[in-house]
Amino acid sequence: MKSGPDQDLLDDAIQHLMDATSNLRSIFSPGQRAFNRGSAPTALSASPRKFLAFCAFVKLMRQQSNFFTEPTSVLAITVPHDWPIDDFEYVADLCLKPRDGGFSRLKTFLHPPRNKRGAWDFNPNSYLDAQKLIVFLPRGAELHPAFAISADGVIDLESLDDRHVDSLARQMEAGPLSPDEKELLRQQDPIYIDSIFRRGRSAASALTRLRGLSSQSGSARKLVPLISYGEAGKWGLKLKSDFQRWRAGQLDWSDLDKGVLLYGPPGTGKTSFAASLAAECGAHLVPTSLSKWQSHGHLGDLLKAMRIDFAEARENAPSILLIDEIDSIGDRRAFSGDNKHYCIEVVNALLEALDGAGTREGVIVVASTNFPEALDPALLRSGRLETHVEMKRPSLKERAQVLHFYLPDLGSTKEFYEVARHLHGKTGADLEHLARKAKQRARDANRELRIEDLWDAVPLQSVLTDDERWRVSVHEAAHAVVTELSGLGHVTCIEVFDDIQDNVEVHDALGRTSSDCPIPAIKTEEWYRWDIAINLAGMAGEELLLGSRSTTAGGSRGSDVPSATETAAEMVAKFALGNRLAVFPDDVDRPVYQVIEDVPQLRAEIDGILDTEYARAKTLLEAERDTVIALARALKEARRLEGGRLEALLGDFKTPGRPTKPLELNG
């Protein structure tokens, strides 16, 4: 026989042809026919939901020819996280059960999460010995590394295809469904499918009833517009604009904020803001929290629930994922005891989820907390919760806007302003409650709502006496004068409030001085000392002009004296801006106040700084006594000073402007 290069080429060509013929035969072999698409009636007799699962599985497997033609194959299939995963084991057996010896070594496996110790409770090798293996797991769940390495593909199973739903409706004689009704069906929990599709009954009518039940469950709560949320609202409106440009293809997702931390006192609307943000952006809202994740059981279940929520956000993008009370996650630096490993695992898992920027396109994470200082710093880095917005109690204008929003047919803008003027310190939740009380009064009287109903709902108040109003005016005027003398910034508004509400802390109910102050990149010791002097100026002014001090400078964190104390503690315990070079930096496990309690020398040094700056503020005010008195008199009369009149009263202190950032002193 002739040999040589030409003969070798011919032999190779013949071999390739034989291989191709073998592959074609395998496709049409009895083994392939064991992929039984004729079992649909059996699936339908089991349940409508299993029929839809069967259709989805068949559609997916028709695209996986390699699974049938290759000698061995491993396929990982992720299914909708809220769909009972047992359905897919049933339909896989129905489609691929052995026939004439075909696929006799097929196995299916329902992939469980890690156990409470973070370990796997199964041996993957006992499944990987199968000739053909299909692994089912919920979308977003963790796949065992052994399966991830051996799998020929990890494929998402898409359920509730229009054609499959139409086929089910025809066979159940349940009537046709419109595109909107099919979309509503996709938004429901799959456990309702068997109730929606009952033979001879209208599926559309069942969906209408389900929609009504959903609205009654509280999901139809009226949402406050973003404009009523101050700085957070401005950020939200910017995000809304960016969302629109991203949808239009005019902006890359990488150019949008990845996440935001909302912090502030309870009741300021952090949670409701996320709902309003999602509504205005046309985004899907996924509300969650550590307590929700923990309700699923041990550590493995918690981590699974976390991943499922992130997966839901990705599936329904664009979406807003709200992590409420994120401070409960904790700070890895502070963990100790028997639960340390558990807590660290939770933080690490959340960091991993936040880092999935490549798989988070269309997902914005919003986290809320009352205690931002309790967070692990790693959560706040770029690409995670990189934007930080303080949620404050609404201003006068914002209070009026919120009242008008909840009571749109009641009163004029001026009347809402008059009511809002008596609601200083109230949160958005408080205002919504007042609006409900006003409506209830009108219902009880069986008549239309009146502005008097809203006035009657306003809490009992104690009106300031003339002497009390004078004291508060002196206090705020002293803050303003020392602020101007310091050169740290300029006063923009001074207020005295007309009344004290019974359920509002005293220092929040009396007055406020607002300033535009720059925050320098490098803070000097002098900057810190001026900041302390400004905080203590109100108390010093009272003692100087009235001969005594009062409770207006204290009472809670955020008021004058606690703020000054915290600043002084930061100076000496964190930055060595006192008499000692030893410091207690951020990465210690204890807050500054605990360090001070354990080191009496620091307490003495902090007291010395406070005494010195209090004396300085008092000396400055003595030199400007006439200006303080004139400013206090004008404030007592007007209740609020801003704009041109304030500039005229403080004209002697004004210096050329600089980059600024708002600062408010309460009390």
XYZ file of C-alpha atoms in Angstrom:
667
model
C 0.000 0.000 0.000
C 1.216 3.415 -0.880
C 2.351 5.468 2.091
C 3.575 8.978 2.554
C 2.293 12.425 3.445
C -0.658 12.254 1.050
C -1.781 8.924 2.451
C -1.557 10.294 6.017
C -3.751 13.252 5.068
C -6.294 10.899 3.478
C -6.334 8.692 6.577
C -6.927 11.746 8.798
C -9.788 12.911 6.585
C -11.433 9.481 6.699
C -11.087 9.398 10.489
C -12.695 12.865 10.825
C -15.576 11.731 8.596
C -16.084 8.612 10.697
C -16.047 10.694 13.907
C -18.628 13.090 12.462
C -20.838 10.177 11.415
C -20.558 8.712 14.899
C -21.554 12.025 16.452
C -24.595 12.303 14.181
C -25.651 8.783 15.062
C -25.303 9.547 18.751
C -27.592 12.530 18.428
C -30.345 10.333 16.992
C -29.520 7.321 19.105
C -31.993 5.695 21.531
C -30.109 7.471 24.287
C -31.024 10.855 22.822
C -34.634 9.799 22.439
C -34.579 9.118 26.181
C -34.825 12.900 26.499
C -38.580 12.473 26.690
C -40.463 15.579 25.663
C -43.682 13.573 25.512
C -44.129 13.522 29.274
C -45.875 16.895 29.430
C -49.308 15.357 30.227
C -47.749 13.537 33.171
C -46.262 16.793 34.488
C -49.601 18.583 34.033
C -51.431 15.859 35.938
C -49.002 16.422 38.830
C -49.702 20.188 39.019
C -49.766 23.331 36.835
C -46.574 24.520 38.515
C -44.726 21.289 37.704
C -45.950 21.581 34.099
C -44.353 25.044 33.800
C -41.172 23.709 35.429
C -41.200 20.838 32.907
C -41.552 23.250 29.964
C -38.725 25.460 31.237
C -36.433 22.457 31.753
C -37.142 21.016 28.283
C -36.478 24.393 26.655
C -33.131 24.661 28.436
C -32.037 21.086 27.709
C -32.834 21.389 23.995
C -29.965 23.884 23.854
C -27.515 21.511 25.620
C -26.676 19.028 22.849
C -23.200 18.442 24.313
C -24.777 17.030 27.446
C -26.170 14.176 25.329
C -23.278 13.683 22.910
C -20.269 13.837 25.237
C -19.239 10.649 27.097
C -19.474 12.460 30.439
C -20.983 15.787 31.386
C -21.751 17.897 34.461
C -24.361 20.640 34.168
C -25.168 23.135 36.954
C -28.596 24.744 36.569
C -29.633 27.739 38.688
C -33.386 28.049 39.196
C -35.475 31.016 40.436
C -34.738 31.328 44.149
C -38.414 31.353 45.175
C -39.376 28.295 43.082
C -39.523 24.989 45.051
C -36.357 23.277 43.858
C -37.866 19.780 44.274
C -39.987 20.460 41.177
C -36.900 20.339 38.983
C -35.664 17.036 40.349
C -39.102 15.652 39.481
C -39.124 17.001 35.902
C -35.504 15.936 35.283
C -36.457 12.385 36.207
C -39.520 12.671 33.972
C -37.482 13.891 30.986
C -34.357 11.773 31.392
C -35.473 8.557 33.075
C -33.650 5.474 31.713
C -34.961 3.869 28.517
C -33.365 0.916 26.815
C -30.295 1.449 28.957
C -29.912 5.063 27.899
C -28.544 7.401 30.566
C -28.529 4.630 33.119
C -25.813 6.508 34.986
C -27.622 9.858 35.120
C -27.815 11.525 38.514
C -29.519 14.702 39.696
C -28.525 16.583 42.825
C -30.322 19.331 44.766
C -27.415 21.445 46.004
C -27.771 22.434 49.713
C -26.065 25.435 51.393
C -23.245 25.189 53.909
C -24.151 24.070 57.412
C -24.125 26.332 60.471
C -20.387 25.740 60.907
C -19.771 26.967 57.365
C -18.920 23.456 56.077
C -20.481 21.264 53.377
C -22.598 18.314 54.560
C -22.114 16.232 51.402
C -19.311 14.608 49.440
C -19.355 15.850 45.818
C -17.356 12.811 44.669
C -20.333 10.562 45.375
C -22.165 12.429 42.600
C -19.299 13.190 40.236
C -18.805 9.467 39.575
C -21.977 9.568 37.440
C -21.636 9.567 33.665
C -24.124 12.444 33.487
C -24.808 14.781 36.403
C -27.264 17.683 36.711
C -26.880 19.910 39.773
C -29.810 22.188 40.687
C -29.326 25.161 43.016
C -31.191 28.426 43.744
C -30.025 31.424 41.761
C -27.415 33.343 43.734
C -26.538 30.375 45.972
C -22.941 29.207 46.426
C -21.814 26.301 44.212
C -19.405 23.791 45.773
C -15.906 24.337 44.275
C -15.737 20.718 43.080
C -18.865 21.218 40.966
C -17.710 24.652 39.798
C -14.469 23.095 38.496
C -16.042 20.076 36.800
C -19.189 21.689 35.373
C -19.371 22.136 31.597
C -21.566 25.134 32.266
C -23.552 27.017 34.912
C -26.823 27.988 33.257
C -29.784 30.069 34.430
C -33.149 28.396 33.916
C -35.753 30.925 32.756
C -39.290 30.178 33.892
C -42.769 31.355 32.834
C -42.077 31.790 29.134
C -45.092 33.354 27.348
C -45.633 30.279 25.157
C -45.528 27.945 28.145
C -48.063 30.061 30.055
C -50.347 30.178 26.992
C -50.109 26.397 26.632
C -50.980 25.872 30.299
C -53.945 28.263 30.067
C -55.312 26.417 27.008
C -54.976 22.971 28.551
C -56.512 24.119 31.844
C -59.291 25.978 29.950
C -58.387 29.008 32.078
C -58.807 31.630 29.359
C -56.184 33.845 27.712
C -53.839 36.174 29.598
C -52.758 39.603 28.390
C -49.069 40.623 28.356
C -49.659 42.714 31.505
C -51.293 39.764 33.259
C -48.377 37.517 32.343
C -45.977 40.097 33.758
C -48.044 40.208 36.956
C -47.838 36.408 37.121
C -44.030 36.582 36.943
C -43.999 38.938 39.932
C -45.876 36.479 42.156
C -44.546 33.707 44.355
C -44.639 30.434 42.339
C -46.555 28.769 45.183
C -49.656 30.605 43.891
C -49.494 29.099 40.370
C -51.628 26.078 41.279
C -54.261 28.400 42.786
C -54.272 30.699 39.749
C -54.645 27.906 37.167
C -57.665 25.790 38.071
C -59.407 23.824 35.339
C -62.291 25.728 33.807
C -61.706 28.841 35.982
C -60.437 32.209 34.729
C -56.744 32.703 35.514
C -57.110 36.435 34.782
C -59.767 36.772 37.501
C -57.556 34.925 39.975
C -54.683 37.311 39.203
C -56.995 40.292 39.769
C -57.923 38.947 43.200
C -54.257 38.334 43.990
C -53.413 41.907 43.005
C -56.084 43.143 45.422
C -54.691 41.042 48.262
C -51.207 42.431 47.587
C -52.401 46.027 47.787
C -54.247 45.333 51.048
C -51.076 43.921 52.604
C -49.628 47.418 52.910
C -47.600 47.645 49.738
C -49.758 50.533 48.568
C -48.554 52.916 51.253
C -48.281 56.423 49.872
C -44.687 57.430 49.287
C -43.200 60.806 50.148
C -41.564 62.571 47.157
C -37.772 62.734 47.142
C -37.791 66.530 47.247
C -38.977 66.298 50.869
C -35.841 64.472 52.054
C -33.345 67.355 52.050
C -29.798 66.431 51.014
C -30.767 62.776 50.628
C -33.552 63.820 48.270
C -31.119 65.849 46.151
C -28.855 62.808 45.883
C -31.864 60.655 44.977
C -32.988 63.006 42.207
C -29.473 62.984 40.763
C -29.492 59.184 40.836
C -32.883 59.198 39.102
C -31.402 61.322 36.311
C -28.402 58.990 36.043
C -30.736 55.976 35.899
C -32.601 57.522 32.982
C -29.384 58.220 31.099
C -28.102 54.691 31.831
C -31.330 53.169 30.483
C -30.980 55.305 27.348
C -27.423 54.060 26.824
C -25.975 57.522 27.428
C -24.125 56.581 30.628
C -22.035 53.580 31.630
C -23.032 51.814 34.823
C -19.494 52.315 36.108
C -20.205 56.069 36.248
C -23.061 55.712 38.772
C -22.779 55.609 42.565
C -22.548 51.995 43.720
C -24.064 52.422 47.156
C -25.148 54.952 49.759
C -25.192 54.973 53.557
C -28.072 56.904 55.126
C -27.451 57.814 58.753
C -29.302 59.861 61.315
C -31.652 59.658 64.308
C -34.649 57.297 64.357
C -37.758 58.418 62.508
C -36.034 60.603 59.919
C -37.294 58.452 57.046
C -34.261 56.368 56.136
C -36.331 53.296 55.304
C -39.173 55.144 53.565
C -36.581 57.073 51.538
C -35.458 53.823 49.898
C -39.055 53.039 48.895
C -39.504 56.546 47.465
C -36.167 56.280 45.648
C -37.147 52.974 44.040
C -40.535 54.344 42.985
C -39.136 57.526 41.425
C -36.348 55.623 39.649
C -38.744 52.957 38.382
C -36.605 50.350 40.137
C -37.445 47.103 41.918
C -37.084 47.347 45.726
C -35.513 44.495 47.709
C -35.840 45.367 51.424
C -33.760 43.250 53.786
C -31.819 43.302 57.054
C -29.583 41.130 59.198
C -32.563 40.135 61.351
C -34.383 38.889 58.240
C -31.346 36.884 57.144
C -30.911 35.442 60.646
C -34.546 34.324 60.739
C -33.669 31.610 58.209
C -31.621 29.668 60.782
C -27.932 28.899 61.210
C -24.961 30.608 59.549
C -25.258 28.673 56.300
C -28.926 29.632 55.963
C -28.123 33.263 56.801
C -25.465 33.470 54.084
C -27.794 31.736 51.629
C -30.564 34.253 52.380
C -28.112 37.123 51.880
C -26.995 35.782 48.494
C -30.591 35.188 47.445
C -31.506 38.825 48.143
C -28.561 40.068 46.084
C -29.548 37.598 43.352
C -33.136 38.898 43.381
C -31.813 42.436 42.980
C -29.706 41.358 39.992
C -32.574 39.421 38.410
C -34.908 42.417 38.666
C -32.422 45.154 37.756
C -32.600 48.043 37.844
C -33.228 47.647 41.538
C -32.624 49.184 44.953
C -31.348 46.762 47.609
C -32.080 48.191 51.069
C -30.082 46.834 54.023
C -31.899 48.267 57.036
C -30.080 48.815 60.351
C -26.767 47.762 58.845
C -24.975 48.625 62.106
C -26.283 45.295 63.452
C -23.763 43.625 61.098
C -21.046 44.979 63.401
C -17.357 45.804 63.167
C -14.794 42.990 62.890
C -12.408 44.925 65.146
C -14.848 44.686 68.042
C -15.836 41.004 67.794
C -14.814 38.671 70.608
C -15.955 35.570 72.444
C -17.661 32.449 71.141
C -19.508 34.252 68.331
C -16.436 35.946 66.853
C -16.032 33.508 63.940
C -19.762 33.644 63.143
C -19.809 37.465 63.085
C -16.653 37.739 60.967
C -18.133 35.300 58.431
C -21.224 37.511 58.105
C -19.203 40.702 57.553
C -16.905 38.991 55.050
C -19.868 37.597 53.116
C -21.470 41.044 52.907
C -18.201 42.587 51.718
C -17.972 39.884 49.051
C -21.533 40.606 47.931
C -20.880 44.361 47.782
C -17.673 43.756 45.831
C -19.541 41.932 43.083
C -19.564 45.094 40.970
C -19.214 43.066 37.791
C -22.391 41.143 38.597
C -24.264 44.052 40.187
C -25.010 46.125 37.080
C -28.340 47.811 37.625
C -28.225 47.361 41.422
C -27.827 50.237 43.891
C -27.296 49.272 47.536
C -28.879 51.587 50.119
C -27.955 50.971 53.759
C -29.468 52.721 56.771
C -28.243 53.142 60.332
C -28.746 55.205 63.452
C -25.145 54.544 64.487
C -22.656 55.061 61.626
C -19.725 54.857 64.024
C -20.584 51.184 64.694
C -19.917 50.092 61.097
C -16.904 48.160 59.886
C -14.826 50.745 57.939
C -14.397 48.279 55.076
C -18.112 48.609 54.291
C -17.660 52.314 53.574
C -14.855 52.106 51.037
C -15.126 53.055 47.368
C -17.202 50.652 45.320
C -19.253 49.656 48.371
C -21.242 52.138 50.480
C -19.145 54.960 49.087
C -21.641 57.837 49.414
C -22.679 58.964 52.900
C -25.750 61.143 53.448
C -27.001 62.388 56.803
C -30.763 62.199 57.269
C -31.834 65.179 59.361
C -35.199 66.133 60.729
C -37.024 68.100 58.021
C -36.701 71.875 57.817
C -39.675 74.243 57.981
C -40.071 74.168 54.193
C -39.750 70.385 54.064
C -42.276 69.943 56.889
C -44.787 72.039 54.959
C -44.122 70.011 51.797
C -44.671 66.713 53.603
C -47.943 67.897 55.160
C -49.160 69.147 51.783
C -48.217 65.820 50.208
C -50.289 63.801 52.683
C -53.164 66.309 52.691
C -53.186 67.680 49.109
C -56.778 68.962 49.202
C -56.438 70.801 52.471
C -55.482 74.437 52.927
C -53.074 76.745 51.165
C -49.287 76.701 51.152
C -49.284 79.546 53.696
C -51.517 77.581 56.083
C -49.273 74.525 55.895
C -46.284 76.751 56.699
C -48.069 78.084 59.772
C -48.757 74.574 61.054
C -45.243 73.399 60.174
C -43.756 76.302 62.130
C -45.108 74.644 65.295
C -43.657 71.236 64.447
C -39.920 71.826 64.798
C -38.078 68.599 65.520
C -40.795 66.400 64.060
C -39.720 63.628 61.706
C -41.336 62.575 58.458
C -42.953 59.664 60.299
C -44.362 62.094 62.885
C -45.867 64.269 60.151
C -47.471 61.291 58.410
C -48.994 60.323 61.768
C -50.393 63.847 62.248
C -51.961 63.736 58.785
C -53.652 60.420 59.621
C -54.953 61.826 62.916
C -56.402 64.843 61.095
C -58.214 62.585 58.617
C -59.502 60.446 61.479
C -60.978 63.504 63.224
C -62.855 64.428 60.054
C -64.144 60.856 59.624
C -65.318 60.716 63.231
C -67.240 63.960 62.670
C -68.651 62.600 59.376
C -67.597 65.652 57.352
C -64.940 66.939 54.966
C -61.404 67.498 56.228
C -60.638 71.009 57.528
C -57.421 72.807 58.439
C -58.707 72.863 62.034
C -58.428 69.066 62.117
C -54.713 69.346 61.437
C -54.283 72.045 64.082
C -56.126 69.843 66.601
C -53.710 66.995 65.828
C -50.642 69.105 66.666
C -49.201 67.923 70.030
C -49.625 69.932 73.182
C -47.030 72.670 73.450
C -45.536 74.875 76.117
C -45.134 78.414 74.804
C -41.878 80.118 75.761
C -42.235 82.956 78.210
C -40.806 86.344 77.336
C -37.788 85.746 79.598
C -37.179 82.280 78.098
C -37.320 83.638 74.567
C -34.787 86.324 75.548
C -32.448 83.690 77.005
C -32.610 81.574 73.853
C -32.050 84.680 71.704
C -28.933 85.585 73.708
C -27.704 81.993 73.451
C -28.049 81.871 69.640
C -26.662 85.392 69.159
C -23.550 84.389 71.118
C -23.062 81.335 68.857
C -23.341 83.577 65.808
C -20.889 86.246 67.002
C -18.143 83.777 67.979
C -18.629 81.908 64.687
C -17.960 85.129 62.773
C -14.994 86.058 64.987
C -13.418 82.634 64.504
C -13.066 82.981 60.745
C -14.161 79.355 60.334
C -17.266 80.323 58.387
C -20.276 82.604 58.068
C -23.654 82.478 59.774
C -26.536 81.991 57.333
C -29.574 81.760 59.610
C -30.513 82.131 63.297
C -33.829 80.868 64.684
C -35.778 80.871 67.932
C -38.739 78.512 68.104
C -42.037 79.672 69.537
C -42.894 76.625 71.568
C -41.567 73.500 73.254
C -43.239 70.247 72.205
C -43.666 67.736 74.970
C -42.029 64.858 73.102
C -39.038 66.736 71.659
C -35.731 67.000 73.485
C -35.238 70.443 75.014
C -32.067 71.370 73.147
C -33.753 70.597 69.815
C -36.844 72.672 70.533
C -35.465 76.105 71.390
C -33.244 77.541 68.673
C -30.687 76.944 65.976
C -27.721 78.729 64.390
C -26.823 77.575 60.875
C -23.448 78.365 59.313
C -21.482 77.692 56.158
C -18.138 76.436 57.407
C -15.292 74.893 55.400
C -13.917 71.541 56.509
C -10.150 71.759 55.926
C -8.216 68.827 54.540
C -5.764 69.232 57.430
C -7.223 70.322 60.757
C -4.930 72.271 63.068
C -5.071 72.496 66.827
C -6.354 76.067 66.434
C -9.199 74.863 64.187
C -10.264 72.335 66.815
C -10.116 74.918 69.594
C -12.225 77.420 67.642
C -14.792 74.690 66.970
C -14.996 74.030 70.708
C -15.265 77.749 71.505
C -18.165 78.127 69.050
C -20.031 75.232 70.672
C -19.545 76.679 74.161
C -20.342 80.273 73.156
C -24.090 79.970 73.765
C -23.627 78.960 77.389
C -20.922 81.614 77.853
C -23.236 84.301 76.440
C -26.001 83.363 78.871
C -23.652 83.591 81.854
C -22.172 86.885 80.639
C -25.425 88.739 79.906
C -27.932 86.975 82.167
C -25.726 86.021 85.098
C -26.494 82.288 84.935
C -26.394 79.259 82.668
C -29.263 76.889 81.716
C -30.033 73.496 80.186
C -30.025 74.879 76.633
C -26.456 73.693 75.940
C -26.841 70.025 76.859
C -29.229 67.171 77.301
C -28.272 64.751 74.548
C -25.582 63.830 72.107
C -25.322 66.468 69.397
C -26.047 69.409 71.681
C -23.396 72.034 72.466
C -21.452 70.652 75.426
C -21.412 66.981 74.311
C -20.193 68.089 70.866
C -17.412 70.189 72.407
C -16.421 67.310 74.692
C -16.265 64.860 71.795
C -14.099 67.268 69.785
C -11.681 67.749 72.688
C -11.502 63.989 73.213
C -10.672 63.500 69.541
C -7.888 66.079 69.805
C -6.033 64.404 72.635
C -6.937 60.715 72.257
C -6.726 60.428 68.495
C -4.410 63.138 67.125
C -2.012 63.934 70.011
C -3.028 67.609 69.936
C -2.820 67.896 73.700
C -0.007 67.659 76.256
C 0.852 64.016 75.446
C 2.005 62.308 72.273
C 0.416 58.950 73.113
C -2.798 58.349 71.159
C -5.595 55.792 70.923
C -6.215 55.485 67.174
C -9.352 54.403 65.338
C -8.422 50.759 65.098
C -8.677 50.073 68.832
C -11.768 48.107 69.762
C -13.104 50.746 72.162
C -14.750 54.107 71.408
C -13.050 57.295 72.589
C -15.352 57.737 75.592
C -14.417 54.314 76.974
C -10.731 55.145 76.582
C -11.245 58.352 78.574
C -12.956 56.450 81.383
C -9.968 54.107 81.635
C -7.343 56.885 81.484
C -8.163 59.602 84.074
C -5.293 61.810 82.842
C -7.120 62.234 79.529
C -10.259 63.369 81.327
C -8.284 66.056 83.155
C -6.700 67.269 79.921
C -10.061 67.397 78.145
C -11.520 69.393 81.032
C -8.620 71.838 80.703
C -9.273 72.380 76.978
C -12.988 72.944 77.585
C -12.307 75.426 80.405
C -9.808 77.372 78.281
C -12.120 77.679 75.269
C -15.130 78.547 77.416
C -13.111 81.393 78.940
C -11.998 82.528 75.478
C -15.581 82.585 74.184
C -16.683 84.601 77.206
C -13.840 87.120 76.718
C -14.698 87.580 73.030
C -18.367 88.093 73.823
C -17.532 90.658 76.515
C -15.634 92.662 73.901
C -18.633 92.472 71.522
C -21.351 92.860 74.158
C -23.267 95.551 72.237
C -23.350 93.478 69.049
C -24.579 90.395 70.916
C -27.361 92.398 72.585
C -28.459 94.031 69.309
C -28.512 90.691 67.519
C -30.421 89.011 70.365
C -33.048 91.783 70.439
C -33.634 91.501 66.694
C -33.870 87.708 66.939
C -36.321 87.820 69.860
C -38.604 90.036 67.828
C -38.307 88.337 64.417
C -37.889 84.700 65.588
C -35.769 84.083 62.459
C -32.914 86.119 60.940
C -31.359 85.441 57.548
C -30.420 87.143 54.312
C -29.928 90.893 54.156
C -31.088 91.706 57.662
C -28.712 89.187 59.229
C -25.853 90.437 57.069
C -26.513 93.998 58.226
C -26.432 92.991 61.892
C -23.214 90.988 61.411
C -21.687 93.288 58.823
C -18.640 94.213 60.872
C -17.576 90.567 61.064
C -17.965 89.636 57.384
C -14.826 88.656 55.474
C -14.405 87.384 51.879
C -16.013 83.971 51.306
C -14.374 80.581 50.955
C -15.472 77.011 50.072
C -18.130 76.079 52.609
C -20.048 73.212 54.099
C -23.262 73.577 56.178
C -22.957 73.481 59.964
C -25.813 73.656 62.450
C -25.720 74.346 66.171
C -28.863 73.318 68.042
C -29.658 74.933 71.319
